[in-house]
mmCIF file of C-alpha atoms in Angstrom:
data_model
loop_
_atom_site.group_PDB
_atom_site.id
_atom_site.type_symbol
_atom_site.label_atom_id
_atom_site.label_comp_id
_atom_site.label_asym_id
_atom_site.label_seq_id
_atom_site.Cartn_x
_atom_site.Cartn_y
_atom_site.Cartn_z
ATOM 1 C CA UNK A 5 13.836 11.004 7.241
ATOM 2 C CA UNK A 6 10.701 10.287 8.590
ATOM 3 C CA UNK A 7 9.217 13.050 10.935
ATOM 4 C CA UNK A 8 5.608 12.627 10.736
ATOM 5 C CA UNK A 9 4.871 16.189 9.137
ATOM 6 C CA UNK A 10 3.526 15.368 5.674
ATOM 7 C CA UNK A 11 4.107 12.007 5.369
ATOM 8 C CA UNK A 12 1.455 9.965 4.566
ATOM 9 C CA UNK A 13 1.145 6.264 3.813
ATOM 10 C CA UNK A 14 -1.990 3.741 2.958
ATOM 11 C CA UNK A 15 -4.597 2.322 4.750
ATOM 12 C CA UNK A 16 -3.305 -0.936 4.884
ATOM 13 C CA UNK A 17 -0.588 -3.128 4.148
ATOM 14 C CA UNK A 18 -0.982 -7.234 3.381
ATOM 15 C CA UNK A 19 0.664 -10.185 2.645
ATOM 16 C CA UNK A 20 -0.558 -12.597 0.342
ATOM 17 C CA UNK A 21 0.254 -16.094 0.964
ATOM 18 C CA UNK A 22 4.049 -14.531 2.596
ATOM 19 C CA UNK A 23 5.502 -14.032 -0.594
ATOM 20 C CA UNK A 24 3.453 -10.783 -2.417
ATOM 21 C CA UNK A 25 2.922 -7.682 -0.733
ATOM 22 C CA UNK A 26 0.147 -5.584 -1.241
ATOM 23 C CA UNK A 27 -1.078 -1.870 -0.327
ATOM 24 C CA UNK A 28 -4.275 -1.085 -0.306
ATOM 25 C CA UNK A 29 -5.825 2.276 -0.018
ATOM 26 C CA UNK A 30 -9.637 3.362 -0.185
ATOM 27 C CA UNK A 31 -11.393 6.059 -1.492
ATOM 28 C CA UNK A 32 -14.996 6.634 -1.076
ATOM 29 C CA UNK A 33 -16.061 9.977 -2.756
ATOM 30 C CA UNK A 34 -19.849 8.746 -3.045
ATOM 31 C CA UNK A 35 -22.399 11.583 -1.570
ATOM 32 C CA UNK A 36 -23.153 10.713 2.050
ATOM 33 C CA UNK A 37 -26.175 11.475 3.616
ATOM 34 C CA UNK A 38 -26.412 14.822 5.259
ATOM 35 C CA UNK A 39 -23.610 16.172 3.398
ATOM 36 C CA UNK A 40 -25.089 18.730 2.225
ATOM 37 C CA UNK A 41 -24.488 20.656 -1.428
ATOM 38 C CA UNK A 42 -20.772 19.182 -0.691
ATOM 39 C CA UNK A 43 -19.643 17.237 -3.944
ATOM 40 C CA UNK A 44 -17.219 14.577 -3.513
ATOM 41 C CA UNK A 45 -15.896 14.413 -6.536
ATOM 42 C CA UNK A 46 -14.918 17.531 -7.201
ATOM 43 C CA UNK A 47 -11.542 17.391 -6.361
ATOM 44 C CA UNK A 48 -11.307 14.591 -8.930
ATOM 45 C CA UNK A 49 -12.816 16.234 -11.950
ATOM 46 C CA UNK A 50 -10.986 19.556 -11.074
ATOM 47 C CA UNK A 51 -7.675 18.666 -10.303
ATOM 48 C CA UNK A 52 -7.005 15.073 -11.085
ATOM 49 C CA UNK A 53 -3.112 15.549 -11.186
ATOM 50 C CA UNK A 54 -3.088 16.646 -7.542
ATOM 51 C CA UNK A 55 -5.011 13.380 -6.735
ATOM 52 C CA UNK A 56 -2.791 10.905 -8.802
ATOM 53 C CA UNK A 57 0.285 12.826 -7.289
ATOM 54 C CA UNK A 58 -0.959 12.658 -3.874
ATOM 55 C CA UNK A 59 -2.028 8.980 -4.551
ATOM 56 C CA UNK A 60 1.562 7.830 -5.574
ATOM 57 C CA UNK A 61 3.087 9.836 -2.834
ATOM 58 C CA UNK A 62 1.124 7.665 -0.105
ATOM 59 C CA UNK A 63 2.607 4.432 -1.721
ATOM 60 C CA UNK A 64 6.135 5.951 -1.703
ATOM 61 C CA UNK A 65 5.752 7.316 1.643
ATOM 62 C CA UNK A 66 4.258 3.603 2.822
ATOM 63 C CA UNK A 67 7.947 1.996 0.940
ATOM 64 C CA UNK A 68 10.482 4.424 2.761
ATOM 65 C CA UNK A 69 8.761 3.710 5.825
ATOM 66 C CA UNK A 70 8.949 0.035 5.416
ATOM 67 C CA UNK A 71 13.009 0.559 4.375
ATOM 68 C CA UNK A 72 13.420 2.606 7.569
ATOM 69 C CA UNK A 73 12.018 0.097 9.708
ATOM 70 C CA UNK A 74 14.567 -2.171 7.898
ATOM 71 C CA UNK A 75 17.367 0.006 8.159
ATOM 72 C CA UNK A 76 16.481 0.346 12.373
ATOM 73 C CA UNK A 77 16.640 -3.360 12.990
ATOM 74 C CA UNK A 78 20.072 -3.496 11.010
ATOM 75 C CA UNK A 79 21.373 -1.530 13.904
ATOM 76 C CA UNK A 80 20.426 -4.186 16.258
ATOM 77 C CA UNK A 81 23.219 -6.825 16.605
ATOM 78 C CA UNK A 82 20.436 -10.277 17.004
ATOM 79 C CA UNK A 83 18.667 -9.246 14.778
ATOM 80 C CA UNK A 84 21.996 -8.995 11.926
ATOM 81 C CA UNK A 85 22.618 -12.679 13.197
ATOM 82 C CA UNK A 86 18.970 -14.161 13.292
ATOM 83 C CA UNK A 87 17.352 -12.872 10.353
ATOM 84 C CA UNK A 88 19.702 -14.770 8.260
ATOM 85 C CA UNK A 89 18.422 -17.758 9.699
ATOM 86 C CA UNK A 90 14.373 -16.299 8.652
ATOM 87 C CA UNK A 91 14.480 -14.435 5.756
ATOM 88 C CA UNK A 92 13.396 -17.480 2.893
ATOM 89 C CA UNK A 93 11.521 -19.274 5.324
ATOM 90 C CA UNK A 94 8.032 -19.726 6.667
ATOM 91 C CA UNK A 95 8.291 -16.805 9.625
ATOM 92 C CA UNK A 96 6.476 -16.630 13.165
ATOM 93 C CA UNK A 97 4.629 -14.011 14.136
ATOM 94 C CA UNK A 98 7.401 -11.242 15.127
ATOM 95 C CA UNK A 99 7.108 -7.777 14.475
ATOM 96 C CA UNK A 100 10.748 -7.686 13.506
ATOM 97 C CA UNK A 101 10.324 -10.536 11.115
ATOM 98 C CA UNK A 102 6.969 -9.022 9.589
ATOM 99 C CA UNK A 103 8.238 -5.734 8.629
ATOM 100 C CA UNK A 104 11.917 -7.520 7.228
ATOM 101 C CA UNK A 105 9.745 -9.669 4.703
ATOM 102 C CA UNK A 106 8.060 -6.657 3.753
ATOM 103 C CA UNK A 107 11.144 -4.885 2.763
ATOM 104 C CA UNK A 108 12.728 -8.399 1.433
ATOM 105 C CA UNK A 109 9.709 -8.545 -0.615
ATOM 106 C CA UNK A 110 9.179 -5.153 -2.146
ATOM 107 C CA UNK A 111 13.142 -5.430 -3.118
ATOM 108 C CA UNK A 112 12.962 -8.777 -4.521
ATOM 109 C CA UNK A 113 9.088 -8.692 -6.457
ATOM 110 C CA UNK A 114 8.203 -5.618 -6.064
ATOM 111 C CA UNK A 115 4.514 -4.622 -4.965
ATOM 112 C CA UNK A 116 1.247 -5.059 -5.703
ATOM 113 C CA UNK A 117 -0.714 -1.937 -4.924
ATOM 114 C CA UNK A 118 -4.811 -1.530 -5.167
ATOM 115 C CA UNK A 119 -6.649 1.931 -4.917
ATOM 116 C CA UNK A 120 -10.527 0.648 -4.404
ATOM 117 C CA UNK A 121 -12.132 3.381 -5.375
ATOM 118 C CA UNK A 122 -15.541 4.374 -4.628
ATOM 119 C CA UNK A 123 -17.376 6.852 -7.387
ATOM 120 C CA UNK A 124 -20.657 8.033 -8.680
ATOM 121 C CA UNK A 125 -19.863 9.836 -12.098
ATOM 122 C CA UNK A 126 -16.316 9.460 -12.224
ATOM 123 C CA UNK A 127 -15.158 6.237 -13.896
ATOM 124 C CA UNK A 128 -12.137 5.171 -11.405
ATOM 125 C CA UNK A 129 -10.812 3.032 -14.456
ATOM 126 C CA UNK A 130 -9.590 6.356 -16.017
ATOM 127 C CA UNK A 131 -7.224 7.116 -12.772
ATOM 128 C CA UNK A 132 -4.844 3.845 -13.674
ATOM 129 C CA UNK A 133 -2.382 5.021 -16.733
ATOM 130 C CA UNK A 134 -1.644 9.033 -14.418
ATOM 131 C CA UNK A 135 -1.399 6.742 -11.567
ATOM 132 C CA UNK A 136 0.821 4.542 -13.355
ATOM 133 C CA UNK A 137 2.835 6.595 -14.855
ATOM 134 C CA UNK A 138 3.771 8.263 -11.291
ATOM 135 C CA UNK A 139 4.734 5.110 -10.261
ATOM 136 C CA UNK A 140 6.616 4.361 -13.068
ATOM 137 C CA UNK A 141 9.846 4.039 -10.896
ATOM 138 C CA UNK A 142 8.382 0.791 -8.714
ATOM 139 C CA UNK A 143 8.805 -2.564 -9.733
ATOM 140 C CA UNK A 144 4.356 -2.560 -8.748
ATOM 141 C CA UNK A 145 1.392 -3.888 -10.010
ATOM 142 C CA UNK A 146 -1.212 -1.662 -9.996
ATOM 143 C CA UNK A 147 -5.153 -2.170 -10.472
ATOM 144 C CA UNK A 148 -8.097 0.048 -9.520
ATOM 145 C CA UNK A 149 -11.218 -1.907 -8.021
ATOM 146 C CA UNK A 150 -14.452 -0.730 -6.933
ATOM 147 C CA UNK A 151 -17.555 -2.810 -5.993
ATOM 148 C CA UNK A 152 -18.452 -3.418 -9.569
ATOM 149 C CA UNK A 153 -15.301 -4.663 -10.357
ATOM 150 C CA UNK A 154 -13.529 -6.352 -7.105
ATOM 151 C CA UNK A 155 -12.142 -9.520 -7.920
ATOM 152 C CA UNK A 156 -11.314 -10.380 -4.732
ATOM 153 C CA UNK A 157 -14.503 -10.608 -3.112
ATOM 154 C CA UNK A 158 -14.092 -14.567 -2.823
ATOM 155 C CA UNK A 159 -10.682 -14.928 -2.059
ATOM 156 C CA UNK A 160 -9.552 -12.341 0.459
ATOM 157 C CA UNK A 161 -11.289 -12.153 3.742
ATOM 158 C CA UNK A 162 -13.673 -8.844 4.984
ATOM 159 C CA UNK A 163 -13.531 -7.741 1.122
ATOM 160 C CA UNK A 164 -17.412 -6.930 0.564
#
């Protein structure tokens, strides 16, 4: 049931090379300027189990919608008879054929999900096992990046 009212997915979804799918989502709690005496980090220090929890959430929230896109165009009689036809190969640009791979994908390898994580005292390495462990029920790999530690800055375009 999706309704809109508290559902919540990430920032954005990718495919790598058609055959890995991967969800990003990005956290900046560095101080901005003008931001007065807020601290952006205190929600991380102070309640770190509401943040993992509302972390894992966004990636389960992001999977059911993906299945319910899946489960709408099973409905639709052409597209029972032509995705047959597109499902292992090399697809054109269609939305219905997009969002199919996605859920083909997370069913048959699972996902690869990256929190890049922006920080000034907080070391975002410390968020992976809680994060983890919510996630325990996903076939996913997980990794936490910031811009220290991005090891995709070469091989995935607009990554700074």
């Amino acid at each position: 049931y999706l309704s809109g009212h508290g559902f919540s997915g990430v920032d954005f979804i990718s495919l790598r090379n058609g055959e890995e799918i991967v969800l990003w989502e990005i956290k900046n709690f560095r101080r901005r300027k003008n931001g007065g005496n807020h601290d952006p980090e205190f929600k991380l220090v102070n309640d770190p189990e509401q943040f993992h929890f509302e972390i894992a959430e966004k990636v389960k929230d992001t999977i059911l919608l993906i299945q319910t896109v899946k489960k709408y165009y099973l409905r639709k009689w052409w597209y029972r008879v032509f995705f047959r036809f597109f499902k292992k190969r090399k697809f054109p640009k269609s939305d219905w054929i997009y969002w199919s791979r996605l859920e083909y994908l997370i069913r048959t390898k699972g996902i690869h999900f990256i929190l890049w994580m922006e920080t000034e005292e907080v070391d975002p390495i410390s968020f992976l096992d809680p994060i983890q462990s919510q996630l325990v029920s996903l076939n996913a790999k997980i990794e936490i990046i910031d811009s220290k530690r991005n090891p995709y800055r070469d091989s995935v375009q607009g990554i700074i």
